Amino acid sequence: MSAATGRPYPVEMVCRWFGVARSTYYAWLKGGRRGGRKRGPKTPVNDEELVVQIREVIRSSPFHGEGYRKIRARLGLRVSGKRVLRLMRENGLLAPVRRVHAHGPRAHDGKIQSERPNRLWGTDATRFYTEEDGWCWFFGAIDHHVEDIVGWHVAKVGDRFAAAEPVRMGVRREFGTSGRDVARGLLLRHDHGPQYTSRNFRQEMAFYGIQLSPAFVGEPEGNGIIERFMRTLKEQCLYVHRFRDLEHAREVIGRFIELYNSAWILQRHGYRTPAQVRSDFLRKEVA
């Protein structure tokens, strides 16, 4: 500022006096005054605070071993996945990585999905152990779009009648009754187990109007949606509980399935739960 005139000195004169190019001055004027801070929205929490919140999400989540993407979704904060991954790695919060065993090239990647509910279901079975009743069976049926369990059943004997029970439950739940042709247009994906290839099972499915869709022989991933659920059921429930008997298992598994349908989050559906996916679809159908 000139003491004589009270006006600022010309930029050209000031730059020449200090030996600074005018382009340098204008660059400083445009961005340098911010002290070199990065552009974009400010981070809502620092790393230390974010680690505390990550630990709380892990502690309060009804599921264990969730990856950093799901933890980030449960945080509900505007933070990058890379940052969450870094902090979880640095603080020993990452779940152990599941080993993938190579079995040669697959004929199918298992991602058979439907664009709307109740067009394609998958069904499968697995065994679990109880202290008093020995080995028992779990049968489940899942919707390939919503990825919720529409029906399930536990039994001591894993025969064709037990295999049909989760489908019966799903038909009653989704179609309101179990009458003839009530589920016409629905496809049912299954493997080649004797329960599903039996005459009784095929006849009952035909009664409901359900068309059977067997997975490829030797390619269980062709029924990948239910296979993925079975893996989750084992890791989150069957492997972490000691079941006294079949009735105790039925109670625990029933609670888990309610929790899965209402709280498990699905990456392909924008980290929504199965219940939210079905509810959002029905809302759009009514609108």
CSV table of C-alpha atoms in Angstrom, one decimal:
chain,number,residue,atom,x,y,z
A,1,MET,CA,0.0,0.0,0.0
A,2,SER,CA,1.4,3.4,-1.0
A,3,ALA,CA,1.6,5.8,2.0
A,4,ALA,CA,1.3,8.8,-0.3
A,5,THR,CA,-1.7,7.8,-2.3
A,6,GLY,CA,-3.4,5.2,-0.1
A,7,ARG,CA,-3.7,2.9,-3.0
A,8,PRO,CA,-2.2,-0.6,-3.5
A,9,TYR,CA,1.1,-0.8,-5.5
A,10,PRO,CA,0.6,-2.2,-9.0
A,11,VAL,CA,1.1,-5.9,-9.2
A,12,GLU,CA,3.8,-5.6,-11.9
A,13,MET,CA,5.8,-3.2,-9.7
A,14,VAL,CA,5.6,-5.5,-6.6
A,15,CYS,CA,6.6,-8.6,-8.6
A,16,ARG,CA,9.5,-6.8,-10.1
A,17,TRP,CA,10.7,-5.6,-6.7
A,18,PHE,CA,10.6,-9.1,-5.2
A,19,GLY,CA,11.9,-10.8,-8.3
A,20,VAL,CA,8.7,-12.9,-8.7
A,21,ALA,CA,7.0,-13.7,-11.9
A,22,ARG,CA,3.4,-12.5,-12.2
A,23,SER,CA,2.2,-16.0,-13.1
A,24,THR,CA,3.6,-17.2,-9.8
A,25,TYR,CA,1.8,-14.5,-7.9
A,26,TYR,CA,-1.5,-15.2,-9.6
A,27,ALA,CA,-1.1,-19.0,-9.0
A,28,TRP,CA,-0.6,-18.2,-5.3
A,29,LEU,CA,-3.5,-15.9,-5.3
A,30,LYS,CA,-5.8,-18.6,-6.8
A,31,GLY,CA,-4.8,-21.6,-4.7
A,32,GLY,CA,-1.9,-20.9,-2.3
A,33,ARG,CA,-3.9,-18.9,0.3
A,34,ARG,CA,-5.6,-22.2,1.3
A,35,GLY,CA,-2.3,-23.4,2.7
A,36,GLY,CA,-2.0,-26.4,0.4
A,37,ARG,CA,-5.1,-28.1,1.7
A,38,LYS,CA,-6.6,-30.8,-0.5
A,39,ARG,CA,-9.8,-29.9,-2.4
A,40,GLY,CA,-13.1,-31.6,-1.8
A,41,PRO,CA,-15.3,-32.2,1.2
A,42,LYS,CA,-13.7,-32.3,4.6
A,43,THR,CA,-13.3,-35.7,6.2
A,44,PRO,CA,-15.9,-36.0,8.9
A,45,VAL,CA,-13.6,-37.9,11.3
A,46,ASN,CA,-9.9,-38.4,11.7
A,47,ASP,CA,-8.3,-41.8,11.6
A,48,GLU,CA,-8.3,-42.3,15.4
A,49,GLU,CA,-12.0,-41.6,15.7
A,50,LEU,CA,-12.8,-43.7,12.6
A,51,VAL,CA,-11.0,-46.7,14.1
A,52,VAL,CA,-13.1,-46.4,17.2
A,53,GLN,CA,-16.3,-46.4,15.1
A,54,ILE,CA,-15.1,-49.3,13.1
A,55,ARG,CA,-14.5,-51.3,16.3
A,56,GLU,CA,-18.0,-50.4,17.5
A,57,VAL,CA,-19.5,-51.6,14.2
A,58,ILE,CA,-17.7,-54.9,14.4
A,59,ARG,CA,-18.7,-55.3,18.0
A,60,SER,CA,-22.3,-54.5,17.5
A,61,SER,CA,-22.8,-56.3,14.1
A,62,PRO,CA,-24.9,-59.5,14.4
A,63,PHE,CA,-22.5,-61.2,12.1
A,64,HIS,CA,-18.8,-62.0,12.5
A,65,GLY,CA,-16.0,-61.8,9.9
A,66,GLU,CA,-17.6,-59.2,7.7
A,67,GLY,CA,-15.2,-57.6,5.1
A,68,TYR,CA,-14.2,-54.0,4.9
A,69,ARG,CA,-16.9,-53.2,2.3
A,70,LYS,CA,-19.7,-54.2,4.5
A,71,ILE,CA,-18.1,-52.5,7.5
A,72,ARG,CA,-17.9,-49.3,5.5
A,73,ALA,CA,-21.6,-49.7,4.5
A,74,ARG,CA,-22.6,-50.1,8.2
A,75,LEU,CA,-20.6,-47.1,9.2
A,76,GLY,CA,-22.9,-44.8,7.2
A,77,LEU,CA,-20.1,-42.2,6.8
A,78,ARG,CA,-18.6,-40.5,3.7
A,79,VAL,CA,-15.3,-42.4,3.8
A,80,SER,CA,-13.5,-44.3,1.1
A,81,GLY,CA,-13.3,-48.1,1.1
A,82,LYS,CA,-9.5,-47.8,0.7
A,83,ARG,CA,-9.3,-45.8,3.9
A,84,VAL,CA,-11.4,-48.3,5.8
A,85,LEU,CA,-9.4,-51.2,4.4
A,86,ARG,CA,-6.1,-49.5,5.4
A,87,LEU,CA,-7.3,-48.8,9.0
A,88,MET,CA,-8.7,-52.2,9.5
A,89,ARG,CA,-5.4,-53.8,8.2
A,90,GLU,CA,-3.2,-51.5,10.4
A,91,ASN,CA,-5.3,-52.3,13.5
A,92,GLY,CA,-5.6,-56.1,12.9
A,93,LEU,CA,-9.4,-55.9,12.3
A,94,LEU,CA,-9.6,-57.7,9.0
A,95,ALA,CA,-11.2,-61.1,9.0
A,96,PRO,CA,-9.0,-64.1,7.8
A,97,VAL,CA,-9.1,-64.5,4.1
A,98,ARG,CA,-10.9,-67.6,2.9
A,99,ARG,CA,-8.6,-69.8,0.7
A,100,VAL,CA,-9.9,-70.5,-2.8
A,101,HIS,CA,-9.0,-73.9,-4.1
A,102,ALA,CA,-8.5,-74.1,-7.9
A,103,HIS,CA,-10.3,-76.9,-9.6
A,104,GLY,CA,-9.7,-75.9,-13.2
A,105,PRO,CA,-11.9,-73.6,-15.4
A,106,ARG,CA,-15.5,-73.5,-14.5
A,107,ALA,CA,-18.3,-74.0,-17.0
A,108,HIS,CA,-20.4,-71.5,-15.1
A,109,ASP,CA,-19.7,-68.8,-12.6
A,110,GLY,CA,-22.8,-69.5,-10.5
A,111,LYS,CA,-24.3,-66.0,-10.9
A,112,ILE,CA,-27.8,-67.1,-12.1
A,113,GLN,CA,-29.9,-64.2,-11.0
A,114,SER,CA,-33.4,-63.0,-11.6
A,115,GLU,CA,-34.7,-59.5,-12.3
A,116,ARG,CA,-37.7,-59.8,-10.0
A,117,PRO,CA,-38.8,-61.9,-7.0
A,118,ASN,CA,-40.5,-65.3,-7.3
A,119,ARG,CA,-39.2,-66.1,-10.8
A,120,LEU,CA,-36.3,-68.3,-9.8
A,121,TRP,CA,-35.6,-70.1,-6.5
A,122,GLY,CA,-32.7,-72.3,-5.5
A,123,THR,CA,-32.8,-75.2,-3.0
A,124,ASP,CA,-30.2,-77.3,-1.3
A,125,ALA,CA,-29.4,-79.2,1.9
A,126,THR,CA,-26.6,-79.6,4.4
A,127,ARG,CA,-26.0,-81.7,7.5
A,128,PHE,CA,-25.1,-80.6,11.1
A,129,TYR,CA,-24.5,-82.4,14.3
A,130,THR,CA,-26.5,-82.5,17.6
A,131,GLU,CA,-25.4,-84.0,20.9
A,132,GLU,CA,-28.5,-86.1,21.5
A,133,ASP,CA,-30.0,-86.7,18.0
A,134,GLY,CA,-26.7,-87.1,16.1
A,135,TRP,CA,-26.5,-86.0,12.5
A,136,CYS,CA,-29.5,-84.0,11.2
A,137,TRP,CA,-30.4,-82.2,8.0
A,138,PHE,CA,-31.1,-78.6,7.1
A,139,PHE,CA,-33.0,-77.8,3.8
A,140,GLY,CA,-33.5,-74.3,2.5
A,141,ALA,CA,-35.0,-72.4,-0.4
A,142,ILE,CA,-33.8,-69.0,-1.5
A,143,ASP,CA,-35.1,-66.4,-4.0
A,144,HIS,CA,-32.5,-65.6,-6.7
A,145,HIS,CA,-33.4,-61.9,-6.9
A,146,VAL,CA,-34.0,-60.9,-3.3
A,147,GLU,CA,-31.7,-63.5,-1.9
A,148,ASP,CA,-33.9,-64.1,1.2
A,149,ILE,CA,-34.7,-67.5,2.6
A,150,VAL,CA,-38.4,-68.1,1.6
A,151,GLY,CA,-38.6,-71.5,3.3
A,152,TRP,CA,-36.5,-73.9,5.5
A,153,HIS,CA,-36.8,-77.2,7.3
A,154,VAL,CA,-34.7,-79.3,9.7
A,155,ALA,CA,-35.1,-83.0,10.1
A,156,LYS,CA,-33.5,-86.1,11.3
A,157,VAL,CA,-34.0,-87.9,8.0
A,158,GLY,CA,-33.0,-86.0,4.8
A,159,ASP,CA,-35.4,-87.7,2.4
A,160,ARG,CA,-37.5,-86.4,-0.5
A,161,PHE,CA,-40.3,-85.3,1.9
A,162,ALA,CA,-38.0,-83.2,4.0
A,163,ALA,CA,-36.5,-81.7,0.8
A,164,ALA,CA,-40.0,-80.6,-0.3
A,165,GLU,CA,-40.8,-78.8,3.0
A,166,PRO,CA,-38.9,-75.5,2.4
A,167,VAL,CA,-40.5,-75.2,-1.0
A,168,ARG,CA,-44.0,-75.8,0.5
A,169,MET,CA,-43.2,-73.1,3.1
A,170,GLY,CA,-42.0,-70.7,0.4
A,171,VAL,CA,-45.1,-71.3,-1.7
A,172,ARG,CA,-47.4,-70.6,1.2
A,173,ARG,CA,-45.5,-67.5,2.2
A,174,GLU,CA,-45.2,-65.9,-1.3
A,175,PHE,CA,-48.3,-67.1,-3.0
A,176,GLY,CA,-50.7,-67.3,0.0
A,177,THR,CA,-51.7,-70.9,-0.5
A,178,SER,CA,-50.3,-74.3,-1.6
A,179,GLY,CA,-52.9,-75.1,-4.2
A,180,ARG,CA,-52.6,-76.5,-7.7
A,181,ASP,CA,-50.6,-74.3,-10.2
A,182,VAL,CA,-50.4,-71.5,-7.7
A,183,ALA,CA,-46.7,-71.0,-8.4
A,184,ARG,CA,-46.8,-71.4,-12.2
A,185,GLY,CA,-43.9,-69.6,-13.9
A,186,LEU,CA,-41.5,-70.2,-11.0
A,187,LEU,CA,-38.3,-72.1,-11.7
A,188,LEU,CA,-36.6,-74.2,-9.0
A,189,ARG,CA,-32.8,-74.6,-9.2
A,190,HIS,CA,-31.4,-77.8,-7.5
A,191,ASP,CA,-28.6,-80.3,-7.6
A,192,HIS,CA,-28.8,-83.9,-8.6
A,193,GLY,CA,-29.3,-85.3,-5.1
A,194,PRO,CA,-31.7,-88.3,-4.8
A,195,GLN,CA,-34.1,-86.1,-2.9
A,196,TYR,CA,-34.6,-83.8,-5.8
A,197,THR,CA,-34.6,-86.4,-8.6
A,198,SER,CA,-37.2,-88.6,-6.8
A,199,ARG,CA,-40.6,-89.1,-8.4
A,200,ASN,CA,-42.5,-87.8,-5.3
A,201,PHE,CA,-40.5,-84.5,-5.3
A,202,ARG,CA,-41.0,-83.9,-9.0
A,203,GLN,CA,-44.7,-84.7,-8.8
A,204,GLU,CA,-45.2,-82.2,-5.9
A,205,MET,CA,-43.4,-79.5,-7.7
A,206,ALA,CA,-45.4,-80.1,-10.8
A,207,PHE,CA,-48.6,-79.8,-8.7
A,208,TYR,CA,-47.6,-76.3,-7.7
A,209,GLY,CA,-46.8,-75.4,-11.3
A,210,ILE,CA,-43.0,-75.2,-10.5
A,211,GLN,CA,-40.6,-76.0,-13.3
A,212,LEU,CA,-37.5,-77.8,-12.1
A,213,SER,CA,-34.1,-76.5,-13.3
A,214,PRO,CA,-31.3,-78.9,-12.4
A,215,ALA,CA,-27.8,-77.5,-12.1
A,216,PHE,CA,-25.0,-78.8,-14.3
A,217,VAL,CA,-23.7,-82.2,-13.3
A,218,GLY,CA,-20.4,-81.7,-11.4
A,219,GLU,CA,-20.9,-77.9,-11.3
A,220,PRO,CA,-22.5,-77.1,-7.9
A,221,GLU,CA,-21.7,-73.4,-8.4
A,222,GLY,CA,-24.5,-73.5,-11.0
A,223,ASN,CA,-26.7,-73.2,-7.9
A,224,GLY,CA,-24.5,-70.5,-6.5
A,225,ILE,CA,-27.0,-68.4,-4.7
A,226,ILE,CA,-28.1,-71.1,-2.3
A,227,GLU,CA,-24.6,-72.5,-2.1
A,228,ARG,CA,-23.4,-69.1,-0.9
A,229,PHE,CA,-26.1,-69.0,1.7
A,230,MET,CA,-25.2,-72.4,2.9
A,231,ARG,CA,-21.6,-71.3,3.4
A,232,THR,CA,-22.9,-68.3,5.4
A,233,LEU,CA,-25.2,-70.5,7.5
A,234,LYS,CA,-22.3,-72.8,8.4
A,235,GLU,CA,-19.8,-69.9,9.2
A,236,GLN,CA,-22.3,-67.8,11.1
A,237,CYS,CA,-24.5,-70.4,12.8
A,238,LEU,CA,-23.8,-74.1,12.4
A,239,TYR,CA,-20.1,-74.0,13.2
A,240,VAL,CA,-20.4,-71.6,16.2
A,241,HIS,CA,-23.2,-73.3,18.1
A,242,ARG,CA,-23.3,-76.7,20.0
A,243,PHE,CA,-26.8,-78.0,19.5
A,244,ARG,CA,-28.3,-80.1,22.3
A,245,ASP,CA,-30.9,-81.8,20.0
A,246,LEU,CA,-32.9,-81.2,16.9
A,247,GLU,CA,-35.4,-79.0,18.6
A,248,HIS,CA,-32.7,-76.8,20.0
A,249,ALA,CA,-31.1,-76.6,16.5
A,250,ARG,CA,-34.5,-75.6,15.0
A,251,GLU,CA,-34.8,-72.7,17.5
A,252,VAL,CA,-31.3,-71.4,16.9
A,253,ILE,CA,-31.4,-71.8,13.1
A,254,GLY,CA,-34.8,-70.1,13.0
A,255,ARG,CA,-33.5,-67.1,14.8
A,256,PHE,CA,-30.5,-66.9,12.5
A,257,ILE,CA,-32.7,-67.0,9.4
A,258,GLU,CA,-34.9,-64.2,10.7
A,259,LEU,CA,-31.7,-62.2,11.3
A,260,TYR,CA,-30.2,-63.1,7.9
A,261,ASN,CA,-33.3,-61.9,6.1
A,262,SER,CA,-33.6,-58.7,8.0
A,263,ALA,CA,-29.9,-57.7,8.6
A,264,TRP,CA,-27.5,-59.4,6.2
A,265,ILE,CA,-26.4,-56.9,3.6
A,266,LEU,CA,-26.0,-57.6,-0.1
A,267,GLN,CA,-23.3,-55.9,-2.1
A,268,ARG,CA,-25.0,-56.4,-5.5
A,269,HIS,CA,-28.1,-54.7,-4.1
A,270,GLY,CA,-26.3,-51.6,-2.9
A,271,TYR,CA,-25.7,-52.9,0.6
A,272,ARG,CA,-29.4,-53.3,1.3
A,273,THR,CA,-30.8,-56.2,3.3
A,274,PRO,CA,-33.0,-58.9,1.7
A,275,ALA,CA,-36.0,-57.5,3.5
A,276,GLN,CA,-35.2,-54.0,2.1
A,277,VAL,CA,-34.8,-55.4,-1.4
A,278,ARG,CA,-38.2,-57.1,-1.3
A,279,SER,CA,-39.9,-54.1,0.3
A,280,ASP,CA,-38.5,-51.7,-2.2
A,281,PHE,CA,-39.6,-53.9,-5.1
A,282,LEU,CA,-43.1,-54.2,-3.8
A,283,ARG,CA,-43.3,-50.5,-3.3
A,284,LYS,CA,-42.3,-49.9,-6.9
A,285,GLU,CA,-44.9,-52.4,-8.1
A,286,VAL,CA,-47.6,-50.6,-6.2
A,287,ALA,CA,-46.5,-47.1,-7.3
